[in-house]
Amino acid sequence: MTESKSVMSDGAFREQLQERRDRIDSASSQARKSFPVNDFARRLHPVRQYMKIGKVTELEPGTKCFRFVPDPARGTDQCAPFLAGQYLDVYITINGMTVSRPYSISSSPKEAEEGFYELTIKYVDDGLVSKYVLDNWKEGDEVELSGPEGSFFYSPLRDARTVVCLAGGSGITPFLSLAQAIVDGYEDFQMILLYGSRSEDHILYKDKFDELEKASDKIKVVHVLSDEEKAGYEHGFITADLIRKYAPSSEYSVFVCGPQQMYRFVDKEIEKLGLQQKFVRHELFGEIHGPAGMEDYPGTDMPEVKITVSIRDTRKTVTGSVNDSVMQTLEKNGISVPASCRSGECGLCRSQLVSGEVYVPKAVDGRRLADLKFGGIHPCVTFPLSDLEIIVPYAK
Ligand code: FES
């Protein structure tokens, strides 16, 4: 191995030294309030983005697409850039308590540069936030979003050149962004999308995907209808056989995004493909609606539990259902816990279990060894099996 060194002449060194002395002498004695590099980082990764709703489109009953544009009057003059597949947290205040929910960005990175994001939000049963948003949000409303977050994006270093994307229902949204990014030249991989819907009428963004498929030979879209048999569509569910039918014989990654029931079914089918674990990625954001039905759920005889929570110098005992996560119970009782992904991935809600027994579904158990040993839990994916006592490090 050779080593090259650049040697500065004595004259050049003295010149540089003098220049530095001059800059120090002329510098203000006042401490700087901000640094350009920090300002730049804040613009790229803002904690909050203050936006206005520019447009609302109803895609089908119970599903709307919201367009957000920056609100310079409240300090946001651009959309922070993102990687197709990432999500934004939506913050809303209901009955005096601020809660957040993550939603995948359905618009493209190019459209963010042009000045807007879109989120497609579907009403979910018992969905506190989705119901509020669908019933109340209208054009012109002020909203508060997080910066782009999440790791459900394509990485050429980690993923295969071909990605088989499995989507169900409104889980199509990150794939819409990814497909658009391929057409715009922002991403470069082969996408084979298997999209499960109940019937043709329930397919979201059908025309848009037809257009994208026509625009790029890197995109192949297969619609799978569970309740309807129709020419031009696959019928049934997304099975290992169906994936094999469309997947290449060479190496490929699998990305999955859809409702909870879909994961339970599709994960077993993916196992049959014998892929290495690193080639299978799930978008985990979103809540688990009840542990019953989870393969490894041990169950409990207690219909209700008491959860005693300490936050800073306050301590409170609330009652909740064993079918709600610890976070859901706390929120239903007016106690807000810091949260982003709500799926055990980001670690923002990490708390301390002091006593009691809990269940954490294996698929979303993001605890580290130290957490297992010393009682660290993520309340967003932790279900009580007995009365509990926990410590939440801080609350908003
Ligand atoms: S909110 Fe992300 S781990 Fe709980």
XYZ file of C-alpha atoms and ligand atoms in Angstrom, residues 339-342 344-347 349 380, ligand 1:
14
model
C -44.755 7.440 20.600
C -43.915 7.325 16.924
C -44.167 3.943 15.150
C -46.627 2.332 17.624
C -42.323 -1.773 18.743
C -39.748 -0.563 16.247
C -38.601 2.978 17.072
C -38.118 2.590 20.843
C -42.100 4.723 24.105
C -47.295 0.211 22.216
S -43.877 3.945 19.661
Fe -42.191 3.074 18.604
S -41.607 1.435 19.920
Fe -43.436 2.186 20.836
